[in-house]
Coordinates of C-alpha atoms (C1' of nucleotides) in Angstrom, one line a residue:
Chain A
M1 CA 15.0 -2.3 -7.6
K2 CA 17.9 -3.9 -5.8
A3 CA 17.6 -5.2 -2.3
K4 CA 21.0 -3.7 -1.7
L5 CA 19.6 -0.2 -1.8
L6 CA 17.1 -1.1 0.9
S7 CA 19.6 -2.8 3.0
V8 CA 21.6 0.4 3.3
L9 CA 18.6 2.1 4.9
A10 CA 17.7 -1.0 6.9
E11 CA 20.3 -0.3 9.5
P12 CA 18.7 1.8 12.3
N13 CA 21.6 4.2 12.9
R14 CA 22.0 4.7 9.2
L15 CA 18.3 5.5 8.8
D16 CA 18.6 7.9 11.7
I17 CA 21.4 9.7 9.9
V18 CA 19.4 9.9 6.7
E19 CA 16.4 11.3 8.6
L20 CA 18.6 13.8 10.3
L21 CA 20.1 15.0 7.0
R22 CA 16.6 15.8 5.9
N23 CA 16.9 18.9 8.0
G24 CA 19.8 20.0 5.9
P25 CA 23.6 19.4 5.4
Q26 CA 25.5 18.5 8.5
P27 CA 29.2 17.9 9.4
V28 CA 30.1 14.6 10.9
G29 CA 30.6 16.0 14.4
E30 CA 27.0 17.3 14.4
I31 CA 25.7 14.0 13.5
C32 CA 27.7 12.3 16.3
N33 CA 26.3 14.8 18.8
K34 CA 22.7 14.7 17.8
L35 CA 22.5 11.0 17.5
K36 CA 24.9 10.2 20.4
L37 CA 27.0 8.0 18.2
H38 CA 30.8 7.5 18.2
Q39 CA 32.6 9.2 15.4
P40 CA 34.2 6.2 13.8
Q41 CA 30.8 4.5 13.5
V42 CA 29.3 7.6 12.0
S43 CA 32.1 7.8 9.4
K44 CA 31.6 4.2 8.5
H45 CA 27.9 4.6 8.1
L46 CA 28.4 7.7 6.0
N47 CA 30.8 5.7 3.8
V48 CA 28.1 3.1 3.2
L49 CA 25.5 5.7 2.5
S50 CA 27.9 7.5 0.2
K51 CA 28.7 4.3 -1.8
A52 CA 25.0 3.7 -2.3
G53 CA 24.5 7.3 -3.5
F54 CA 22.4 8.5 -0.6
V55 CA 24.8 11.2 0.5
E56 CA 27.5 13.4 -0.9
V57 CA 30.2 15.3 0.9
H58 CA 31.6 18.7 0.6
P59 CA 34.9 19.4 2.5
E60 CA 34.9 22.7 4.3
A61 CA 38.2 23.4 6.2
Q62 CA 38.7 20.3 8.4
Q63 CA 35.1 19.5 8.4
R64 CA 33.2 17.4 5.9
I65 CA 29.7 18.4 5.3
Y66 CA 27.3 15.7 4.2
N67 CA 24.0 16.1 2.5
L68 CA 21.3 13.9 1.0
R69 CA 21.1 13.1 -2.7
I70 CA 17.6 12.6 -4.1
E71 CA 18.3 10.0 -6.7
P72 CA 18.1 6.8 -4.5
F73 CA 14.8 8.1 -3.0
Q74 CA 13.5 8.6 -6.5
E75 CA 14.5 5.1 -7.3
I76 CA 12.6 3.8 -4.3
D77 CA 9.6 5.9 -5.3
T78 CA 9.7 4.5 -8.8
W79 CA 9.8 1.0 -7.4
L80 CA 6.8 1.8 -5.1
N81 CA 4.9 2.9 -8.2
S82 CA 4.8 -0.7 -9.4
Y83 CA 2.8 -1.5 -6.2
R84 CA 0.4 1.4 -6.6
K85 CA -1.3 -0.5 -9.4
F86 CA -1.6 -3.4 -7.0
W87 CA -3.2 -1.1 -4.4
K88 CA -5.7 0.2 -6.9
D89 CA -6.6 -3.3 -7.9
S90 CA -7.1 -4.1 -4.2
F91 CA -9.4 -1.2 -3.8
D92 CA -11.2 -2.2 -6.9
R93 CA -11.8 -5.6 -5.4
L94 CA -12.9 -4.1 -2.1
D95 CA -15.2 -1.8 -4.1
D96 CA -16.6 -4.8 -5.9
Y97 CA -17.2 -6.5 -2.6
L98 CA -18.9 -3.6 -1.0
I99 CA -21.1 -3.1 -4.1
K100 CA -22.0 -6.8 -4.1
L101 CA -23.0 -6.5 -0.4
Q102 CA -25.1 -3.6 -1.2
E103 CA -26.8 -5.3 -4.2
D104 CA -27.4 -8.4 -2.2
E105 CA -28.9 -6.5 0.6
M106 CA -31.3 -4.2 -1.1
K107 CA -31.1 -4.6 -4.9
K108 CA -32.3 -1.2 -5.6
K109 CA -29.8 1.4 -6.8
G110 CA -26.8 0.9 -9.1
K111 CA -23.2 1.7 -8.3
S112 CA -22.2 5.3 -7.7
H113 CA -18.5 5.1 -8.3
G114 CA -16.1 3.5 -10.7
K115 CA -15.9 -0.2 -10.9
K116 CA -13.8 -2.3 -13.2
K117 CA -15.1 -5.8 -13.3
Chain B
M1 CA 9.3 4.6 9.9
K2 CA 11.1 1.7 11.4
A3 CA 14.2 0.3 9.9
K4 CA 12.8 -3.1 10.7
L5 CA 10.3 -2.8 8.0
L6 CA 12.9 -2.1 5.4
S7 CA 15.2 -4.9 6.6
V8 CA 12.4 -7.4 5.8
L9 CA 12.5 -6.3 2.2
A10 CA 16.3 -5.9 2.1
E11 CA 16.9 -9.7 1.8
P12 CA 17.1 -10.5 -1.9
N13 CA 15.0 -13.7 -2.0
R14 CA 12.4 -12.1 0.2
L15 CA 12.2 -9.1 -2.2
D16 CA 11.8 -11.5 -5.1
I17 CA 8.9 -13.2 -3.3
V18 CA 7.2 -9.9 -2.8
E19 CA 7.7 -8.9 -6.4
L20 CA 6.4 -12.2 -7.5
L21 CA 3.3 -11.8 -5.4
R22 CA 2.5 -8.6 -7.2
N23 CA 1.2 -10.8 -9.9
G24 CA -1.4 -12.3 -7.6
P25 CA -1.7 -14.8 -4.7
Q26 CA 0.4 -17.9 -4.9
P27 CA 0.7 -21.1 -3.0
V28 CA 4.1 -21.9 -1.4
G29 CA 4.9 -24.5 -4.0
E30 CA 4.5 -22.1 -6.9
I31 CA 6.9 -19.7 -5.3
C32 CA 9.5 -22.4 -4.8
N33 CA 9.2 -23.4 -8.5
K34 CA 9.3 -20.0 -9.9
L35 CA 12.1 -18.7 -7.8
K36 CA 14.0 -22.0 -7.7
L37 CA 14.2 -21.9 -3.9
H38 CA 13.9 -24.7 -1.4
Q39 CA 10.6 -25.0 0.3
P40 CA 11.8 -24.6 3.9
Q41 CA 13.6 -21.3 3.0
V42 CA 10.5 -20.0 1.3
S43 CA 8.3 -20.9 4.3
K44 CA 10.8 -19.1 6.6
H45 CA 10.8 -16.0 4.4
L46 CA 7.1 -16.0 4.2
N47 CA 7.0 -16.2 8.0
V48 CA 9.2 -13.1 8.2
L49 CA 7.1 -11.3 5.6
S50 CA 3.9 -12.3 7.5
K51 CA 5.1 -11.1 10.8
A52 CA 6.0 -7.7 9.2
G53 CA 2.5 -7.5 7.7
F54 CA 3.6 -7.8 4.1
V55 CA 1.6 -10.9 3.3
E56 CA -1.4 -12.8 4.6
V57 CA -2.3 -16.4 4.1
H58 CA -5.4 -18.2 3.2
P59 CA -5.4 -22.0 3.6
E60 CA -6.9 -23.9 0.8
A61 CA -7.0 -27.7 1.3
Q62 CA -3.4 -28.6 2.0
Q63 CA -2.1 -25.5 0.2
R64 CA -1.5 -22.2 1.7
I65 CA -2.1 -19.3 -0.6
Y66 CA -0.1 -16.1 0.2
N67 CA -1.0 -12.7 -1.0
L68 CA 0.4 -9.2 -0.5
R69 CA -1.1 -6.7 2.0
I70 CA -1.0 -3.1 1.1
E71 CA -0.5 -1.5 4.5
P72 CA 3.3 -1.8 4.8
F73 CA 3.7 -0.4 1.3
Q74 CA 1.5 2.5 2.2
E75 CA 3.7 3.0 5.3
I76 CA 6.8 3.2 3.1
D77 CA 5.0 5.6 0.8
T78 CA 4.0 7.8 3.7
W79 CA 7.6 7.8 4.9
L80 CA 8.9 8.7 1.4
N81 CA 6.5 11.6 1.5
S82 CA 8.7 13.3 4.1
Y83 CA 11.4 13.3 1.5
R84 CA 9.4 14.7 -1.2
K85 CA 9.5 18.1 0.5
F86 CA 13.2 17.7 0.5
W87 CA 13.2 17.0 -3.2
K88 CA 11.0 20.0 -3.8
D89 CA 13.5 22.2 -1.8
S90 CA 16.3 20.7 -3.8
F91 CA 14.6 21.6 -7.0
D92 CA 13.8 25.0 -5.6
R93 CA 17.5 25.6 -4.9
L94 CA 18.3 24.3 -8.4
D95 CA 15.7 26.7 -9.7
D96 CA 17.2 29.5 -7.7
Y97 CA 20.6 28.7 -9.1
L98 CA 19.4 28.5 -12.7
I99 CA 17.6 31.8 -12.3
K100 CA 20.6 33.4 -10.8
L101 CA 22.7 32.3 -13.7
Q102 CA 20.1 33.6 -16.1
E103 CA 20.0 37.0 -14.3
D104 CA 23.7 37.2 -14.0
E105 CA 24.1 36.5 -17.7
M106 CA 21.6 38.8 -19.3
K107 CA 19.7 40.6 -16.6
K108 CA 16.6 41.2 -18.7
K109 CA 13.5 39.2 -17.9
G110 CA 12.2 38.0 -14.5
K111 CA 11.5 34.5 -13.5
S112 CA 8.7 32.6 -15.2
H113 CA 8.0 30.0 -12.6
G114 CA 7.6 29.6 -8.8
K115 CA 10.5 30.5 -6.6
K116 CA 10.5 30.5 -2.8
K117 CA 13.5 32.4 -1.5
Chain C
dT1 C1' -6.6 -45.8 9.8
dA2 C1' -2.9 -45.6 6.5
dA3 C1' -0.6 -43.2 2.9
dG4 C1' 0.6 -39.1 0.4
dC5 C1' 1.1 -34.4 -0.6
dA6 C1' 1.9 -29.4 0.9
dT7 C1' 3.9 -26.7 4.2
dA8 C1' 6.1 -25.6 8.7
dT9 C1' 9.7 -26.2 12.1
dT10 C1' 14.1 -27.4 14.2
dT11 C1' 19.0 -27.8 14.4
dC12 C1' 23.3 -26.7 12.7
dT13 C1' 26.8 -24.0 10.3
dG14 C1' 28.9 -20.3 7.8
dT15 C1' 29.1 -15.5 6.7
dA16 C1' 28.2 -10.7 6.8
dT17 C1' 28.4 -6.7 9.4
dA18 C1' 27.9 -3.4 13.3
dG19 C1' 30.4 -1.7 17.2
dG20 C1' 34.6 -0.8 20.1
dA21 C1' 39.3 0.8 20.5
dA22 C1' 43.3 2.3 18.6
dT23 C1' 45.5 4.7 15.1
dA24 C1' 46.1 7.3 10.7
dT25 C1' 45.3 11.4 7.8
dA26 C1' 44.3 16.1 6.8
dT27 C1' 43.5 20.8 7.6
dA28 C1' 44.0 24.9 10.6
dA29 C1' 46.1 27.7 14.1
dA30 C1' 49.9 29.0 17.1
Chain D
dT1 C1' 57.0 23.1 12.7
dT2 C1' 54.4 21.8 16.6
dT3 C1' 49.7 21.4 18.3
dA4 C1' 44.9 20.9 18.0
dT5 C1' 40.7 19.7 15.7
dA6 C1' 37.9 16.9 12.5
dT7 C1' 37.4 12.9 10.2
dA8 C1' 38.8 8.3 8.2
dT9 C1' 40.7 3.7 8.6
dT10 C1' 42.1 -0.6 10.6
dC11 C1' 41.7 -4.6 13.4
dC12 C1' 39.1 -7.3 16.4
dT13 C1' 35.0 -9.5 18.3
dA14 C1' 30.2 -10.7 18.8
dT15 C1' 25.8 -11.3 16.9
dA16 C1' 22.2 -11.9 13.6
dC17 C1' 20.6 -14.5 10.1
dA18 C1' 20.2 -17.1 5.6
dG19 C1' 20.8 -21.6 3.8
dA20 C1' 21.0 -26.9 4.1
dA21 C1' 19.2 -31.1 5.8
dA22 C1' 16.2 -33.6 8.5
dT23 C1' 11.9 -33.9 10.6
dA24 C1' 7.3 -32.6 12.2
dT25 C1' 2.5 -31.1 11.3
dG26 C1' -1.7 -30.8 8.8
dC27 C1' -5.1 -31.9 5.4
dT28 C1' -6.9 -35.2 2.0
dT29 C1' -8.2 -39.4 0.0
dA30 C1' -8.4 -44.3 -0.2

DNA sequence: TAAGCATATTTCTGTATAGGAATATATAAA
DNA sequence: TTTATATATTCCTATACAGAAATATGCTTA
């Protein structure tokens, strides 16, 4: 995972553009109108998004229709996966803690759900 | 989803710190050594991470042990969810396209898997 | 209380980049 | 071929922020 990929989405207007494009492909003008941004800025942001692989463009007459590409999101998803193990461990530890409380308090019945340690 | 959250991870050294903390809690000095960073910079990055909720600290004698918190990652995960629908639609459209090719080519058997349109 | 280690904070500087304004390019229509 | 529309590009400026160096704070032990 490169920080560069995240930095592209870390700019508020750029993130807005990406979120807008979730609804489907849009020409530049539409994006300007909906987000109340000036055209040159939108073009520049789209250029950055394009270089990072977040969007692709399809010319249509004088318009240029931009749409999202899934690959970078999948890359982020894959990266997040390496943290899911960490979450699970966290929950295991919480689980251990709750079970310990339970045992300390009443020492009567064993655990009812999975526990690793 | 706030761009602010992503911007915190978009800084390379900060991302490195986060990735390091996946392996477990670490005192500041350890982080400095392992990442070859100067202590004041690490403290400042940790401060940013802390304010954004990515880490929490537990003092231990003169040391301060930092560890990851799961909430911001869950937030990112939730945000990514809203793009999974988009992926699915993308795959559906690819599916449609492949099916259409297939039909155009041989017009014999119907589809064998889910199709929305 | 003094001394030592671990960490935090402050100040300064350089750099990257987002936005504004003007202009260039490309396609379509008259 | 001129004009209009849609988008891209260039140049400039201001701001945010990461790193360096120096210093401050806090905890521990003698």
